[in-house]
mmCIF file with all atom_site columns, C-alpha atoms in Angstrom:
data_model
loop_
_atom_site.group_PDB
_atom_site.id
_atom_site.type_symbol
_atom_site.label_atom_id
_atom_site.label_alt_id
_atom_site.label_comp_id
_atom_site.label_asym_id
_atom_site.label_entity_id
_atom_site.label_seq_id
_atom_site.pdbx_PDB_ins_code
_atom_site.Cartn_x
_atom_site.Cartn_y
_atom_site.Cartn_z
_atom_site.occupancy
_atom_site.B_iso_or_equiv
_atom_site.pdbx_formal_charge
_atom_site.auth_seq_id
_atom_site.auth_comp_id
_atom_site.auth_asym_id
_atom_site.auth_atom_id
_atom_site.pdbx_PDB_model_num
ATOM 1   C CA . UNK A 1 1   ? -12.351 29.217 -105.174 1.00 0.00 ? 386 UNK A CA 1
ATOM 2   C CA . UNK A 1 2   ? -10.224 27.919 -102.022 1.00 0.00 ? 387 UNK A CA 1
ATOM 3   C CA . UNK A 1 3   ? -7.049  26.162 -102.800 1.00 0.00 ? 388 UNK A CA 1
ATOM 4   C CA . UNK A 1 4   ? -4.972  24.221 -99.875  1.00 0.00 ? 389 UNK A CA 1
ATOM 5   C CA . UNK A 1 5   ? -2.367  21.591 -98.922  1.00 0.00 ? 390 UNK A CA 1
ATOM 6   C CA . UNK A 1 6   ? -3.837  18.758 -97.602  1.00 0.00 ? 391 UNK A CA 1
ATOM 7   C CA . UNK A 1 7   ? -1.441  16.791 -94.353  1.00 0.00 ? 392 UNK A CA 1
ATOM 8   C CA . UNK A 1 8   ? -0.641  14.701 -96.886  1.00 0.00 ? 393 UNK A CA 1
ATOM 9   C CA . UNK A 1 9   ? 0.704   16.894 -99.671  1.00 0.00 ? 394 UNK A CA 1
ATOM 10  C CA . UNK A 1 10  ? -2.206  17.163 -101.821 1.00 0.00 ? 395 UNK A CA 1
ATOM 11  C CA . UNK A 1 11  ? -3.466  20.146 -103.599 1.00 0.00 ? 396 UNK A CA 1
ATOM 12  C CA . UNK A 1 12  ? -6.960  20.751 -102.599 1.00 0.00 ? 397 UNK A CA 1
ATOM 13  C CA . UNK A 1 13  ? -8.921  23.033 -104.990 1.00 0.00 ? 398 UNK A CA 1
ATOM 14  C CA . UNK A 1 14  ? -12.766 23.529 -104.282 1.00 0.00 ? 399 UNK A CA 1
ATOM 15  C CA . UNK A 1 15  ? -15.077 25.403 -107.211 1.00 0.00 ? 400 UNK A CA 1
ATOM 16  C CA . UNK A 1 16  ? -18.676 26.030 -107.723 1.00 0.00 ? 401 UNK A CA 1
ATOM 17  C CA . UNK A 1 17  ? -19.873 24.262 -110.489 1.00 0.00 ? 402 UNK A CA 1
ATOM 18  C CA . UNK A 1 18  ? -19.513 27.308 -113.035 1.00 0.00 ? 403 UNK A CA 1
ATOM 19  C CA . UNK A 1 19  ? -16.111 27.498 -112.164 1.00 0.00 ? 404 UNK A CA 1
ATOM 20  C CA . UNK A 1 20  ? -15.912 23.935 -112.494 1.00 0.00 ? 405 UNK A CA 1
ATOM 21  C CA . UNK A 1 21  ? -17.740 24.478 -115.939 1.00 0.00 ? 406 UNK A CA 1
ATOM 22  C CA . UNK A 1 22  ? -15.035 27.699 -117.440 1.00 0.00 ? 407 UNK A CA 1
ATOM 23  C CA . UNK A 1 23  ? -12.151 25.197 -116.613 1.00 0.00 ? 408 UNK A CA 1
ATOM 24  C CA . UNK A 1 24  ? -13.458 21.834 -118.072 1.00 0.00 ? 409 UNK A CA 1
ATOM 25  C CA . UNK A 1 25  ? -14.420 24.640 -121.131 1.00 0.00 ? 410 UNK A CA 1
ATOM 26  C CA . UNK A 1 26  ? -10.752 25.747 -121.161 1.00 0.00 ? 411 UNK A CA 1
ATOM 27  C CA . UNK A 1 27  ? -8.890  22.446 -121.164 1.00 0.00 ? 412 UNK A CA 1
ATOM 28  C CA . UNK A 1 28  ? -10.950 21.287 -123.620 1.00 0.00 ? 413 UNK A CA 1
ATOM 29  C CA . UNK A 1 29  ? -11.110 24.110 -125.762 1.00 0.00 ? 414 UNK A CA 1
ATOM 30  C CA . UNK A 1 30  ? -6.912  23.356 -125.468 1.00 0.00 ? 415 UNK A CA 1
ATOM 31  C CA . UNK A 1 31  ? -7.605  20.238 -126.800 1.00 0.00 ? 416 UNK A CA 1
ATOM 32  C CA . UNK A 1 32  ? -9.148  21.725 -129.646 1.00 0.00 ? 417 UNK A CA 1
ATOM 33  C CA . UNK A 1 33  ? -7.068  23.856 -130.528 1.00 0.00 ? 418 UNK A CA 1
ATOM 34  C CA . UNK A 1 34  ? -3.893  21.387 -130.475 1.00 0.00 ? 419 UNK A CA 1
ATOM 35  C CA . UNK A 1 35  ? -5.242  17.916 -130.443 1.00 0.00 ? 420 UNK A CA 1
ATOM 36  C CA . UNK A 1 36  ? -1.531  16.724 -129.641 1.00 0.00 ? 421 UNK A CA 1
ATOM 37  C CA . UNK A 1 37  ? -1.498  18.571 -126.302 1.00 0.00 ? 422 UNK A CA 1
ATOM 38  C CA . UNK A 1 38  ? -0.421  17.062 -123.461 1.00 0.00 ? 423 UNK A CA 1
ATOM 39  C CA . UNK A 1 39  ? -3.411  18.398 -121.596 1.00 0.00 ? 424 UNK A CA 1
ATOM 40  C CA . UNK A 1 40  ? -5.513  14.513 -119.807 1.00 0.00 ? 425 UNK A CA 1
ATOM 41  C CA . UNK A 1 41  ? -2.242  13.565 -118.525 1.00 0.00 ? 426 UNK A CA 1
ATOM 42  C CA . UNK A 1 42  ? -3.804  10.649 -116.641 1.00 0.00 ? 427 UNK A CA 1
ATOM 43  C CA . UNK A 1 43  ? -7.267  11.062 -117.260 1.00 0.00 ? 428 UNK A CA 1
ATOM 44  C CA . UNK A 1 44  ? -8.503  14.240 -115.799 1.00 0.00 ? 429 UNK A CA 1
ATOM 45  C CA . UNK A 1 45  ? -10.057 15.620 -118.414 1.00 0.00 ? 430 UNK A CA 1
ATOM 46  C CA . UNK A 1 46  ? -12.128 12.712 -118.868 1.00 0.00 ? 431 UNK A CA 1
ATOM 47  C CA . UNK A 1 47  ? -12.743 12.105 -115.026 1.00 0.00 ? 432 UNK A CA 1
ATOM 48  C CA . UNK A 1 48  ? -13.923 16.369 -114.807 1.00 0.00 ? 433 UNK A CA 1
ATOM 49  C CA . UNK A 1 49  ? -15.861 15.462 -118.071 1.00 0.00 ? 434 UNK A CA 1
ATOM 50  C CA . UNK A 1 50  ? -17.738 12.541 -116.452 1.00 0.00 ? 435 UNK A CA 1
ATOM 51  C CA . UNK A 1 51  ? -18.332 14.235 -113.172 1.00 0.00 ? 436 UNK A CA 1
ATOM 52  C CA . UNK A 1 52  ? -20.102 17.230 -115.070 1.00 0.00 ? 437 UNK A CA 1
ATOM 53  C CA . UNK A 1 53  ? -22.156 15.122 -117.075 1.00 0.00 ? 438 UNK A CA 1
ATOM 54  C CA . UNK A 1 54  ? -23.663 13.044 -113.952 1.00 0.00 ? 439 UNK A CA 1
ATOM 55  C CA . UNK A 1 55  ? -24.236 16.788 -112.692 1.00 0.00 ? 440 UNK A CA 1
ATOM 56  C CA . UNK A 1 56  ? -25.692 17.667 -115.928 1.00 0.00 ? 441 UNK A CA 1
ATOM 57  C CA . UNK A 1 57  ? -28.099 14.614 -116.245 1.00 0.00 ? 442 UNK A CA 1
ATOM 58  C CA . UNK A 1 58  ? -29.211 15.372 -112.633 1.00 0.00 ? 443 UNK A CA 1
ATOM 59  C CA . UNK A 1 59  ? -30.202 18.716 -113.831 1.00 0.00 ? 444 UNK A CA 1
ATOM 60  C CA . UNK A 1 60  ? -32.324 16.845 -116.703 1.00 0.00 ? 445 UNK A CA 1
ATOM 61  C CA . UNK A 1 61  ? -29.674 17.348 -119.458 1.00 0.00 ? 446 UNK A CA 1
ATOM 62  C CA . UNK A 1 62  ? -29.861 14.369 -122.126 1.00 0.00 ? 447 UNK A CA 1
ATOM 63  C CA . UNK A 1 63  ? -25.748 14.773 -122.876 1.00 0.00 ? 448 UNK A CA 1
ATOM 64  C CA . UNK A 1 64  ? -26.525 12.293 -125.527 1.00 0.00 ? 449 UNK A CA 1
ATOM 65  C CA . UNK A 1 65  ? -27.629 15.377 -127.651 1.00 0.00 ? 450 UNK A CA 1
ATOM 66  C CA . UNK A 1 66  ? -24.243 17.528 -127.786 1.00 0.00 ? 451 UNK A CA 1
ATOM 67  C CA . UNK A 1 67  ? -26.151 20.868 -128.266 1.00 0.00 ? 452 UNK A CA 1
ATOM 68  C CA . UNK A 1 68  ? -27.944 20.447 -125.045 1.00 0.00 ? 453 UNK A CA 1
ATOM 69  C CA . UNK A 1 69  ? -24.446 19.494 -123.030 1.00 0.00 ? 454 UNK A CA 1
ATOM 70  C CA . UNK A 1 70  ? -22.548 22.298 -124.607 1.00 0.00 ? 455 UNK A CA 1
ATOM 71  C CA . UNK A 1 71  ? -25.376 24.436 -123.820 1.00 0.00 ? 456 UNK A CA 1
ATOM 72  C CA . UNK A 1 72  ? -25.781 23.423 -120.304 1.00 0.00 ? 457 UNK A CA 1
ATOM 73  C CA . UNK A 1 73  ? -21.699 23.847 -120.163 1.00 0.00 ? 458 UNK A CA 1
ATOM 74  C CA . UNK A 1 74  ? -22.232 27.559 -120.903 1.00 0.00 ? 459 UNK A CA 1
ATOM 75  C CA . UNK A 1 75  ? -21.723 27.548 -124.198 1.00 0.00 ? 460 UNK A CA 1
ATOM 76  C CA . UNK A 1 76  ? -24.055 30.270 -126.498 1.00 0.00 ? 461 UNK A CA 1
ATOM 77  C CA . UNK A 1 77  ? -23.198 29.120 -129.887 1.00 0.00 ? 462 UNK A CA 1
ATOM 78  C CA . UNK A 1 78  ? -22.128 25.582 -130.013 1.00 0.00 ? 463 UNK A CA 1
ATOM 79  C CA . UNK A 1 79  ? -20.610 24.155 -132.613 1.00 0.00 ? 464 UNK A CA 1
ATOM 80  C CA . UNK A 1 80  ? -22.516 21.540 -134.437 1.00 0.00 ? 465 UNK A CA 1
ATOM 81  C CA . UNK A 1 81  ? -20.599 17.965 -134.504 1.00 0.00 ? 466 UNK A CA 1
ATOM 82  C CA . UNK A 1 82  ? -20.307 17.912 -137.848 1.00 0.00 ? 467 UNK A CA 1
ATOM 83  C CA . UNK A 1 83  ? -18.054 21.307 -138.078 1.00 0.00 ? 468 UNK A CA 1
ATOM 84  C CA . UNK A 1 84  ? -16.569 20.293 -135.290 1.00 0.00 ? 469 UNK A CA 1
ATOM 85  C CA . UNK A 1 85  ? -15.616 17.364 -136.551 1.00 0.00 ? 470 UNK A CA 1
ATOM 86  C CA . UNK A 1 86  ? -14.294 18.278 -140.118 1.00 0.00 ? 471 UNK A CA 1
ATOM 87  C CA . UNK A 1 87  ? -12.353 20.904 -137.922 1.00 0.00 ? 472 UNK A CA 1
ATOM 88  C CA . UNK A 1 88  ? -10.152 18.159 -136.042 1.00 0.00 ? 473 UNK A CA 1
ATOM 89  C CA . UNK A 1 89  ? -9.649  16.259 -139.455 1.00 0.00 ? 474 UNK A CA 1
ATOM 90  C CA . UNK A 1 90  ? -8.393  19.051 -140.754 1.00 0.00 ? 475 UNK A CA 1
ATOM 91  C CA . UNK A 1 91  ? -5.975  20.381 -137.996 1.00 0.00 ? 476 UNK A CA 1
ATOM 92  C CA . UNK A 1 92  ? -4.836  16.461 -138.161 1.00 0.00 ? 477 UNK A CA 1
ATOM 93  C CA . UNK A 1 93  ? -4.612  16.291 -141.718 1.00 0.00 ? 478 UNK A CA 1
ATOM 94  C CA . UNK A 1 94  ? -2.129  19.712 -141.250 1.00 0.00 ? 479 UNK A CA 1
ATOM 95  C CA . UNK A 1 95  ? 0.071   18.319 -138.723 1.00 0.00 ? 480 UNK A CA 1
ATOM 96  C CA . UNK A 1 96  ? 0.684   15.459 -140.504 1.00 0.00 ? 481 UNK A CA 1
ATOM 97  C CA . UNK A 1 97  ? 1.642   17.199 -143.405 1.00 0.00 ? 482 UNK A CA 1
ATOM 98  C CA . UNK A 1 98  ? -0.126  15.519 -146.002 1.00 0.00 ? 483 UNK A CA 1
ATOM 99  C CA . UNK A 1 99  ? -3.059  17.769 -146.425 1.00 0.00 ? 484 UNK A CA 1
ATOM 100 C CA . UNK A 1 100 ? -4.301  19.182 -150.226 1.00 0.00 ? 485 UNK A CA 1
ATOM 101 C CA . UNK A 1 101 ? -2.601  22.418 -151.412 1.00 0.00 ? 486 UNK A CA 1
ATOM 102 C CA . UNK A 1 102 ? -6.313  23.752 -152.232 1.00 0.00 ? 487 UNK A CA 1
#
């Protein structure tokens, strides 16, 4: 990893693509974890996600099929969408306060 100023002020950061991969995996595992962060301030989660998943389908990943794009990510167990998705519902349903007392 190289990180510079660029003349005009910019913050230049180069990666390889794995390093590329463990940050996308972080942010988004942030995102997870607190889906109220204020972690795509302006889109850059999205824009890394996008990026990765032309590099992905270049190396013959369908990304349509979320095991093979988590997998491909780096990911050794990956969480099927269903789990994953009954997660979020419930993290929402427990910031909002209104969950069951089960």
């Amino acid at each position: 990893m190289a990180i510079s100023v660029t003349q005009d002020g910019r913050i230049a950061i180069v990666w390889d693509l794995s390093q590329l991969k463990r940050v996308y995996r972080s942010l988004f595992a942030q995102l997870r974890a607190d889906p109220g962060a204020d972690v795509d301030d302006g889109d850059c989660l999205l824009e890394l996600q996008m990026f990765l998943q032309q590099k992905a389908g270049e190396d013959g990943v369908d990304v349509t099929l979320h095991s093979a794009w988590e997998a491909w990510l780096g990911h050794e167990a990956p969480i099927p969408c269903e789990q994953r998705y009954e997660q979020y519902r419930s993290k929402e349903t427990d910031a909002s306060g209104q969950g069951s007392s089960l």
